[in-house]
């Protein structure tokens, strides 16, 4: 729903050496992932890149899958508010546009994490948790406009075509795609 | 749209030693992919599994990416007829059901090929060609029921949620999912 933040998610959080360590480690994970994909995210490379001791990294994350899962987890912890534009079509378009932006950024941490989720079951579960969480938060967008519709069905109907085109088919984004599929989902919600 | 055939695609084609060789090689690719994923599809393993000489395989396919791309290509060549149930909702539901079946088969060559497409640009392009081709063939389903709608938009609105749930989120299939998203796409086509 939101772009998975390109900045280290932990870094902006208040306080603590633990939070800072996590921020540095996840920043290293993101940059290694962008450079070389899943295979580049080794414990040694993360230690070297982050400047955090291997022992500390192993104690907290165990393996690269756990590091990727925690990257989704950190994204999930970021505050996110669903849009409130005054119409269902406007809100769904805005959410879709956020996804288009995240998936077409160069480089795109979101796209790299989705790709990596096909290599690690832990990352795949964390990806699912991230989106379930965002859909739960976004349900209000559907509920206030179409009380009889199932929020998750409408949100998936709106967003899934964006993931299909950009993440699965790796087609280029088109200027109208966010609005186009928001429109078809809005029709479904209000029919 | 159709399940990517679990049987060796080339094997059923008429004639020739070339077609038979291709069938044996692609059958070996599919079985290695199911057993060990992309990393298991090495030229040596394909030669050993298929009983076809390495030189022959290298001459025709060059690398594992080309073997995966040709697996999609062989699936694309399989004849496929869009359903004609008498209604747009019925046709879209049937198409979605075929995708659910392909993605939830155990083991699923379709799911394995989608996963592999994240490792090989050639396979990703072939995946896109396969679906573009199926969507072109299926356009008639939308055209005869909703002449003002854009066929590809409606087909993607109908199918993409299935890919999102089963291939990207790796959620379990639900009995009503094929019909549910066919319904939302039908509403979009006729509003």
Short mmCIF file of C-alpha atoms in Angstrom, two decimals:
data_model
loop_
_atom_site.label_atom_id
_atom_site.label_comp_id
_atom_site.label_asym_id
_atom_site.label_seq_id
_atom_site.Cartn_x
_atom_site.Cartn_y
_atom_site.Cartn_z
CA UNK A 1 0.00 0.00 0.00
CA UNK A 2 2.73 2.38 0.92
CA UNK A 3 6.07 2.31 -0.69
CA UNK A 4 8.28 0.18 1.49
CA UNK A 5 10.54 2.94 2.75
CA UNK A 6 13.78 3.35 0.87
CA UNK A 7 15.43 4.85 3.94
CA UNK A 8 16.46 2.44 6.69
CA UNK A 9 13.23 1.83 8.56
CA UNK A 10 14.77 1.51 12.00
CA UNK A 11 16.91 4.59 11.69
CA UNK A 12 14.12 7.11 12.09
CA UNK A 13 12.77 5.49 15.23
CA UNK A 14 13.45 7.17 18.49
CA UNK A 15 16.10 6.05 20.83
CA UNK A 16 18.26 3.20 21.66
CA UNK A 17 21.34 1.48 20.45
CA UNK A 18 19.23 -1.55 19.52
CA UNK A 19 17.08 0.49 17.16
CA UNK A 20 20.16 2.10 15.65
CA UNK A 21 21.81 -1.28 15.13
CA UNK A 22 18.69 -2.59 13.45
CA UNK A 23 18.53 0.48 11.22
CA UNK A 24 22.15 0.05 10.12
CA UNK A 25 21.73 -3.68 9.49
CA UNK A 26 18.50 -3.32 7.50
CA UNK A 27 19.98 -0.48 5.49
CA UNK A 28 22.87 -2.80 4.61
CA UNK A 29 20.38 -5.56 3.66
CA UNK A 30 18.50 -3.17 1.36
CA UNK A 31 21.61 -1.91 -0.40
CA UNK A 32 23.03 -5.43 -0.87
CA UNK A 33 19.69 -6.62 -2.18
CA UNK A 34 19.54 -3.81 -4.71
CA UNK A 35 23.08 -4.48 -5.88
CA UNK A 36 23.07 -8.23 -6.16
CA UNK A 37 19.69 -9.68 -5.26
CA UNK A 38 19.04 -12.40 -2.72
CA UNK A 39 22.39 -14.13 -3.25
CA UNK A 40 24.25 -10.96 -2.22
CA UNK A 41 22.58 -10.87 1.21
CA UNK A 42 25.01 -13.07 3.13
CA UNK A 43 25.64 -12.65 6.86
CA UNK A 44 29.26 -11.70 6.17
CA UNK A 45 28.35 -9.10 3.57
CA UNK A 46 25.75 -7.58 5.88
CA UNK A 47 28.32 -7.39 8.70
CA UNK A 48 30.89 -5.77 6.43
CA UNK A 49 28.43 -3.30 4.94
CA UNK A 50 26.76 -2.30 8.19
CA UNK A 51 29.84 -2.21 10.39
CA UNK A 52 27.95 -4.30 12.94
CA UNK A 53 29.73 -7.33 14.37
CA UNK A 54 28.82 -10.73 12.88
CA UNK A 55 28.06 -12.15 16.31
CA UNK A 56 25.49 -9.44 16.97
CA UNK A 57 23.86 -10.05 13.60
CA UNK A 58 23.73 -13.83 14.02
CA UNK A 59 22.31 -13.51 17.52
CA UNK A 60 19.43 -11.38 16.37
CA UNK A 61 18.65 -12.66 12.87
CA UNK A 62 20.09 -16.15 12.44
CA UNK A 63 20.04 -16.19 8.60
CA UNK A 64 19.44 -14.07 5.48
CA UNK A 65 15.76 -15.08 5.39
CA UNK A 66 15.29 -13.60 8.86
CA UNK A 67 16.99 -10.39 7.71
CA UNK A 68 14.63 -10.08 4.77
CA UNK A 69 11.62 -10.91 6.93
CA UNK A 70 12.65 -8.20 9.37
CA UNK A 71 12.91 -5.73 6.47
CA UNK A 72 9.22 -6.31 5.76
CA UNK A 73 8.51 -6.16 9.48
CA UNK A 74 10.23 -2.79 9.75
CA UNK A 75 8.20 -1.53 6.79
CA UNK A 76 5.05 -2.79 8.47
CA UNK A 77 5.87 -0.82 11.63
CA UNK A 78 6.05 2.42 9.67
CA UNK A 79 2.96 4.50 10.33
CA UNK A 80 0.67 4.57 7.32
CA UNK A 81 -2.64 6.33 6.95
CA UNK A 82 -5.07 5.40 4.19
CA UNK A 83 -5.97 8.33 1.97
CA UNK A 84 -9.23 10.22 2.46
CA UNK A 85 -9.93 12.06 -0.78
CA UNK A 86 -13.69 12.16 -0.41
CA UNK A 87 -14.49 9.31 -2.81
CA UNK A 88 -13.82 5.58 -3.07
CA UNK A 89 -12.44 6.05 -6.58
CA UNK A 90 -10.10 8.77 -5.36
CA UNK A 91 -8.90 6.74 -2.40
CA UNK A 92 -8.28 3.55 -4.41
CA UNK A 93 -6.50 5.53 -7.12
CA UNK A 94 -4.22 7.11 -4.51
CA UNK A 95 -3.41 3.73 -2.95
CA UNK A 96 -2.69 2.26 -6.40
CA UNK A 97 -0.52 5.24 -7.23
CA UNK A 98 1.54 4.64 -4.09
CA UNK A 99 2.08 1.03 -5.19
CA UNK A 100 3.03 2.11 -8.73
CA UNK A 101 5.54 4.57 -7.25
CA UNK A 102 7.05 1.92 -4.98
CA UNK A 103 7.32 -0.69 -7.74
CA UNK A 104 8.75 1.66 -10.38
CA UNK A 105 11.29 3.50 -8.21
CA UNK A 106 14.83 3.10 -9.52
CA UNK A 107 16.10 1.28 -7.64
CA UNK A 108 13.03 -0.25 -5.98
CA UNK A 109 13.52 -1.89 -2.60
CA UNK A 110 9.91 -3.06 -2.78
CA UNK A 111 10.48 -4.90 -6.06
CA UNK A 112 13.72 -6.39 -4.78
CA UNK A 113 12.00 -7.64 -1.62
CA UNK A 114 9.17 -9.20 -3.60
CA UNK A 115 11.71 -10.98 -5.80
CA UNK A 116 13.60 -12.16 -2.71
CA UNK A 117 10.37 -13.50 -1.21
CA UNK A 118 10.53 -16.25 -3.86
CA UNK A 119 13.81 -17.41 -2.32
CA UNK A 120 12.89 -17.44 1.36
CA UNK A 121 9.74 -18.80 3.02
CA UNK A 122 10.34 -16.49 6.01
CA UNK A 123 10.43 -13.47 3.71
CA UNK A 124 7.31 -14.71 1.90
CA UNK A 125 5.42 -14.91 5.19
CA UNK A 126 6.58 -11.46 6.19
CA UNK A 127 5.47 -10.09 2.82
CA UNK A 128 2.03 -11.55 3.37
CA UNK A 129 1.85 -10.10 6.91
CA UNK A 130 2.86 -6.70 5.60
CA UNK A 131 0.08 -6.60 3.01
CA UNK A 132 -2.54 -8.15 5.28
CA UNK A 133 -1.76 -5.41 7.76
CA UNK A 134 -2.03 -2.65 5.16
CA UNK A 135 -5.31 -4.07 3.83
CA UNK A 136 -6.74 -4.14 7.34
CA UNK A 137 -5.79 -0.49 7.84
CA UNK A 138 -7.18 0.43 4.42
CA UNK A 139 -10.51 -1.36 4.92
CA UNK A 140 -12.07 1.89 6.14
CA UNK A 141 -11.76 3.31 2.62
CA UNK A 142 -14.22 0.69 1.36
CA UNK A 143 -16.37 0.53 4.49
CA UNK A 144 -17.30 4.19 4.51
CA UNK A 145 -18.21 4.23 0.80
CA UNK A 146 -19.72 0.78 0.21
CA UNK A 147 -20.81 -0.80 3.50
CA UNK A 148 -22.16 -3.92 1.77
CA UNK A 149 -18.95 -4.74 -0.05
CA UNK A 150 -16.20 -6.98 1.33
CA UNK A 151 -13.28 -4.60 1.91
CA UNK A 152 -10.50 -7.07 1.22
CA UNK A 153 -12.07 -8.26 -2.05
CA UNK A 154 -12.37 -4.67 -3.29
CA UNK A 155 -8.85 -3.73 -2.19
CA UNK A 156 -7.37 -6.83 -3.85
CA UNK A 157 -9.45 -6.23 -7.00
CA UNK A 158 -8.00 -2.72 -7.13
CA UNK A 159 -4.34 -3.41 -6.25
CA UNK A 160 -3.70 -6.90 -7.64
CA UNK A 161 -3.65 -5.78 -11.30
CA UNK A 162 -0.85 -3.32 -10.42
CA UNK A 163 1.21 -6.12 -8.86
CA UNK A 164 0.36 -8.40 -11.77
CA UNK A 165 1.51 -5.91 -14.41
CA UNK A 166 4.56 -4.44 -12.66
CA UNK A 167 5.87 -7.22 -10.40
CA UNK A 168 4.81 -10.41 -12.19
CA UNK A 169 4.69 -9.45 -15.88
CA UNK A 170 7.34 -6.73 -15.46
CA UNK A 171 5.43 -4.54 -17.90
CA UNK A 172 6.15 -0.81 -17.93
CA UNK A 173 3.81 1.40 -15.90
CA UNK A 174 1.28 3.42 -17.86
CA UNK A 175 0.08 6.84 -16.68
CA UNK A 176 -3.53 5.71 -16.28
CA UNK A 177 -3.06 2.29 -14.70
CA UNK A 178 -3.63 3.39 -11.09
CA UNK A 179 -6.95 5.02 -11.96
CA UNK A 180 -8.01 2.32 -14.42
CA UNK A 181 -8.01 -0.52 -11.92
CA UNK A 182 -9.30 1.70 -9.12
CA UNK A 183 -12.24 2.37 -11.46
CA UNK A 184 -12.99 -1.31 -12.10
CA UNK A 185 -12.80 -2.06 -8.36
CA UNK A 186 -15.07 0.89 -7.57
CA UNK A 187 -17.62 -0.43 -10.06
CA UNK A 188 -17.44 -3.82 -8.34
CA UNK A 189 -17.94 -2.25 -4.90
CA UNK A 190 -20.97 -0.24 -5.87
CA UNK A 191 -22.81 -2.65 -8.16
CA UNK B 1 -5.21 -18.93 -18.67
CA UNK B 2 -4.75 -22.57 -19.18
CA UNK B 3 -2.75 -24.69 -16.85
CA UNK B 4 0.72 -24.86 -18.25
CA UNK B 5 0.67 -28.50 -19.31
CA UNK B 6 2.23 -30.87 -16.82
CA UNK B 7 2.96 -33.34 -19.61
CA UNK B 8 5.95 -32.61 -21.82
CA UNK B 9 4.58 -30.07 -24.29
CA UNK B 10 6.64 -31.15 -27.27
CA UNK B 11 5.94 -34.83 -26.82
CA UNK B 12 2.39 -34.73 -28.05
CA UNK B 13 3.29 -32.88 -31.24
CA UNK B 14 3.32 -34.80 -34.41
CA UNK B 15 6.43 -35.93 -36.07
CA UNK B 16 10.07 -35.64 -36.01
CA UNK B 17 13.06 -36.45 -33.93
CA UNK B 18 13.50 -32.72 -33.21
CA UNK B 19 10.07 -32.49 -31.60
CA UNK B 20 10.77 -35.64 -29.60
CA UNK B 21 14.11 -34.28 -28.40
CA UNK B 22 12.47 -31.05 -27.35
CA UNK B 23 9.77 -32.96 -25.50
CA UNK B 24 12.32 -35.03 -23.59
CA UNK B 25 14.44 -32.01 -22.73
CA UNK B 26 11.52 -29.88 -21.55
CA UNK B 27 10.15 -32.76 -19.53
CA UNK B 28 13.54 -33.00 -17.81
CA UNK B 29 13.50 -29.23 -17.19
CA UNK B 30 10.04 -29.44 -15.59
CA UNK B 31 10.95 -32.34 -13.33
CA UNK B 32 14.24 -30.74 -12.20
CA UNK B 33 12.45 -27.45 -11.58
CA UNK B 34 9.86 -29.17 -9.41
CA UNK B 35 12.50 -31.02 -7.45
CA UNK B 36 15.01 -28.28 -6.81
CA UNK B 37 13.88 -25.00 -8.30
CA UNK B 38 15.86 -22.80 -10.67
CA UNK B 39 19.25 -23.82 -9.26
CA UNK B 40 18.57 -27.47 -10.14
CA UNK B 41 18.13 -26.68 -13.85
CA UNK B 42 21.75 -26.95 -14.97
CA UNK B 43 22.72 -28.01 -18.47
CA UNK B 44 24.43 -31.13 -17.10
CA UNK B 45 21.43 -32.15 -15.02
CA UNK B 46 19.09 -31.66 -17.99
CA UNK B 47 21.37 -33.80 -20.16
CA UNK B 48 21.53 -36.56 -17.54
CA UNK B 49 17.81 -36.51 -16.87
CA UNK B 50 16.69 -36.36 -20.49
CA UNK B 51 19.24 -38.73 -21.95
CA UNK B 52 19.95 -36.14 -24.66
CA UNK B 53 23.57 -35.31 -25.37
CA UNK B 54 24.93 -32.12 -23.80
CA UNK B 55 26.15 -30.87 -27.16
CA UNK B 56 22.66 -31.12 -28.61
CA UNK B 57 21.20 -29.26 -25.65
CA UNK B 58 23.81 -26.48 -25.75
CA UNK B 59 23.39 -26.06 -29.51
CA UNK B 60 19.68 -25.50 -29.22
CA UNK B 61 19.23 -23.71 -25.87
CA UNK B 62 22.52 -22.15 -24.81
CA UNK B 63 21.66 -21.76 -21.08
CA UNK B 64 19.08 -22.61 -18.39
CA UNK B 65 17.23 -19.33 -19.01
CA UNK B 66 16.66 -20.39 -22.61
CA UNK B 67 15.37 -23.77 -21.43
CA UNK B 68 12.87 -22.09 -19.13
CA UNK B 69 11.84 -19.62 -21.81
CA UNK B 70 11.24 -22.50 -24.20
CA UNK B 71 9.08 -24.20 -21.56
CA UNK B 72 6.76 -21.18 -21.63
CA UNK B 73 6.99 -21.12 -25.42
CA UNK B 74 5.93 -24.78 -25.61
CA UNK B 75 3.01 -24.01 -23.29
CA UNK B 76 2.07 -21.08 -25.52
CA UNK B 77 1.98 -23.35 -28.56
CA UNK B 78 -0.55 -25.65 -26.94
CA UNK B 79 -3.99 -25.08 -28.42
CA UNK B 80 -6.28 -23.28 -26.01
CA UNK B 81 -9.88 -22.25 -26.54
CA UNK B 82 -11.52 -19.68 -24.31
CA UNK B 83 -14.66 -20.98 -22.60
CA UNK B 84 -18.10 -20.15 -23.99
CA UNK B 85 -20.55 -20.71 -21.15
CA UNK B 86 -23.16 -18.23 -22.34
CA UNK B 87 -22.28 -15.42 -19.94
CA UNK B 88 -19.32 -13.16 -19.20
CA UNK B 89 -19.45 -14.12 -15.53
CA UNK B 90 -19.43 -17.81 -16.43
CA UNK B 91 -16.55 -17.43 -18.87
CA UNK B 92 -14.39 -15.37 -16.49
CA UNK B 93 -15.11 -17.79 -13.64
CA UNK B 94 -14.04 -20.72 -15.81
CA UNK B 95 -10.81 -18.98 -16.84
CA UNK B 96 -10.06 -18.11 -13.21
CA UNK B 97 -10.79 -21.68 -12.19
CA UNK B 98 -8.26 -22.94 -14.74
CA UNK B 99 -5.66 -20.61 -13.22
CA UNK B 100 -6.52 -21.73 -9.68
CA UNK B 101 -6.14 -25.36 -10.78
CA UNK B 102 -2.77 -24.68 -12.41
CA UNK B 103 -1.41 -22.75 -9.43
CA UNK B 104 -2.61 -25.19 -6.77
CA UNK B 105 -1.65 -28.45 -8.49
CA UNK B 106 0.80 -30.47 -6.40
CA UNK B 107 3.34 -30.22 -7.78
CA UNK B 108 2.64 -27.16 -9.93
CA UNK B 109 4.85 -26.60 -12.96
CA UNK B 110 3.11 -23.25 -13.46
CA UNK B 111 4.05 -22.03 -9.99
CA UNK B 112 7.60 -23.31 -10.39
CA UNK B 113 7.96 -21.51 -13.73
CA UNK B 114 6.63 -18.25 -12.28
CA UNK B 115 9.13 -18.52 -9.42
CA UNK B 116 11.93 -19.23 -11.90
CA UNK B 117 10.95 -16.19 -13.95
CA UNK B 118 12.35 -14.08 -11.10
CA UNK B 119 15.77 -15.60 -11.75
CA UNK B 120 15.98 -15.31 -15.51
CA UNK B 121 15.10 -12.31 -17.71
CA UNK B 122 14.57 -14.64 -20.69
CA UNK B 123 12.06 -16.68 -18.71
CA UNK B 124 10.35 -13.48 -17.53
CA UNK B 125 9.92 -12.31 -21.12
CA UNK B 126 8.56 -15.70 -22.16
CA UNK B 127 6.11 -15.64 -19.24
CA UNK B 128 4.85 -12.25 -20.42
CA UNK B 129 4.51 -13.47 -24.02
CA UNK B 130 2.58 -16.53 -22.85
CA UNK B 131 0.02 -14.45 -20.94
CA UNK B 132 -0.23 -11.73 -23.60
CA UNK B 133 -1.02 -14.47 -26.07
CA UNK B 134 -3.68 -16.05 -23.86
CA UNK B 135 -5.26 -12.64 -23.16
CA UNK B 136 -5.44 -11.93 -26.88
CA UNK B 137 -7.16 -15.26 -27.47
CA UNK B 138 -9.53 -14.66 -24.55
CA UNK B 139 -10.49 -11.12 -25.61
CA UNK B 140 -13.54 -12.51 -27.43
CA UNK B 141 -15.07 -13.44 -24.07
CA UNK B 142 -15.26 -9.74 -23.16
CA UNK B 143 -15.95 -8.42 -26.66
CA UNK B 144 -19.10 -10.43 -27.21
CA UNK B 145 -20.57 -9.51 -23.80
CA UNK B 146 -19.37 -5.94 -23.25
CA UNK B 147 -18.33 -4.34 -26.54
CA UNK B 148 -17.51 -1.01 -24.88
CA UNK B 149 -15.11 -2.46 -22.33
CA UNK B 150 -11.38 -2.85 -22.85
CA UNK B 151 -10.85 -6.63 -23.00
CA UNK B 152 -7.38 -6.68 -21.48
CA UNK B 153 -8.39 -4.46 -18.55
CA UNK B 154 -11.32 -6.73 -17.73
CA UNK B 155 -9.29 -9.93 -18.10
CA UNK B 156 -6.50 -8.57 -15.90
CA UNK B 157 -9.05 -7.29 -13.34
CA UNK B 158 -10.49 -10.81 -13.22
CA UNK B 159 -7.29 -12.90 -13.19
CA UNK B 160 -4.76 -10.69 -11.40
CA UNK B 161 -6.30 -11.22 -7.94
CA UNK B 162 -5.84 -14.98 -8.39
CA UNK B 163 -2.16 -14.52 -9.20
CA UNK B 164 -1.82 -12.03 -6.35
CA UNK B 165 -3.32 -14.39 -3.77
CA UNK B 166 -1.83 -17.69 -4.93
CA UNK B 167 1.48 -16.81 -6.59
CA UNK B 168 2.55 -13.62 -4.80
CA UNK B 169 1.00 -13.90 -1.32
CA UNK B 170 1.05 -17.71 -1.39
CA UNK B 171 -2.33 -17.75 0.37
CA UNK B 172 -4.39 -20.94 0.22
CA UNK B 173 -7.08 -21.11 -2.47
CA UNK B 174 -10.66 -20.64 -1.31
CA UNK B 175 -13.57 -22.41 -3.03
CA UNK B 176 -15.19 -19.15 -4.10
CA UNK B 177 -12.18 -17.13 -5.22
CA UNK B 178 -12.53 -17.87 -8.96
CA UNK B 179 -16.14 -16.69 -8.98
CA UNK B 180 -15.57 -13.79 -6.59
CA UNK B 181 -13.06 -11.96 -8.77
CA UNK B 182 -14.87 -12.92 -11.97
CA UNK B 183 -17.87 -11.17 -10.41
CA UNK B 184 -16.00 -7.97 -9.62
CA UNK B 185 -14.54 -7.88 -13.13
CA UNK B 186 -17.95 -8.51 -14.68
CA UNK B 187 -19.36 -5.58 -12.71
CA UNK B 188 -16.54 -3.42 -14.02
CA UNK B 189 -17.21 -4.52 -17.62
CA UNK B 190 -20.89 -3.79 -17.55
CA UNK B 191 -21.03 -0.58 -15.49
#
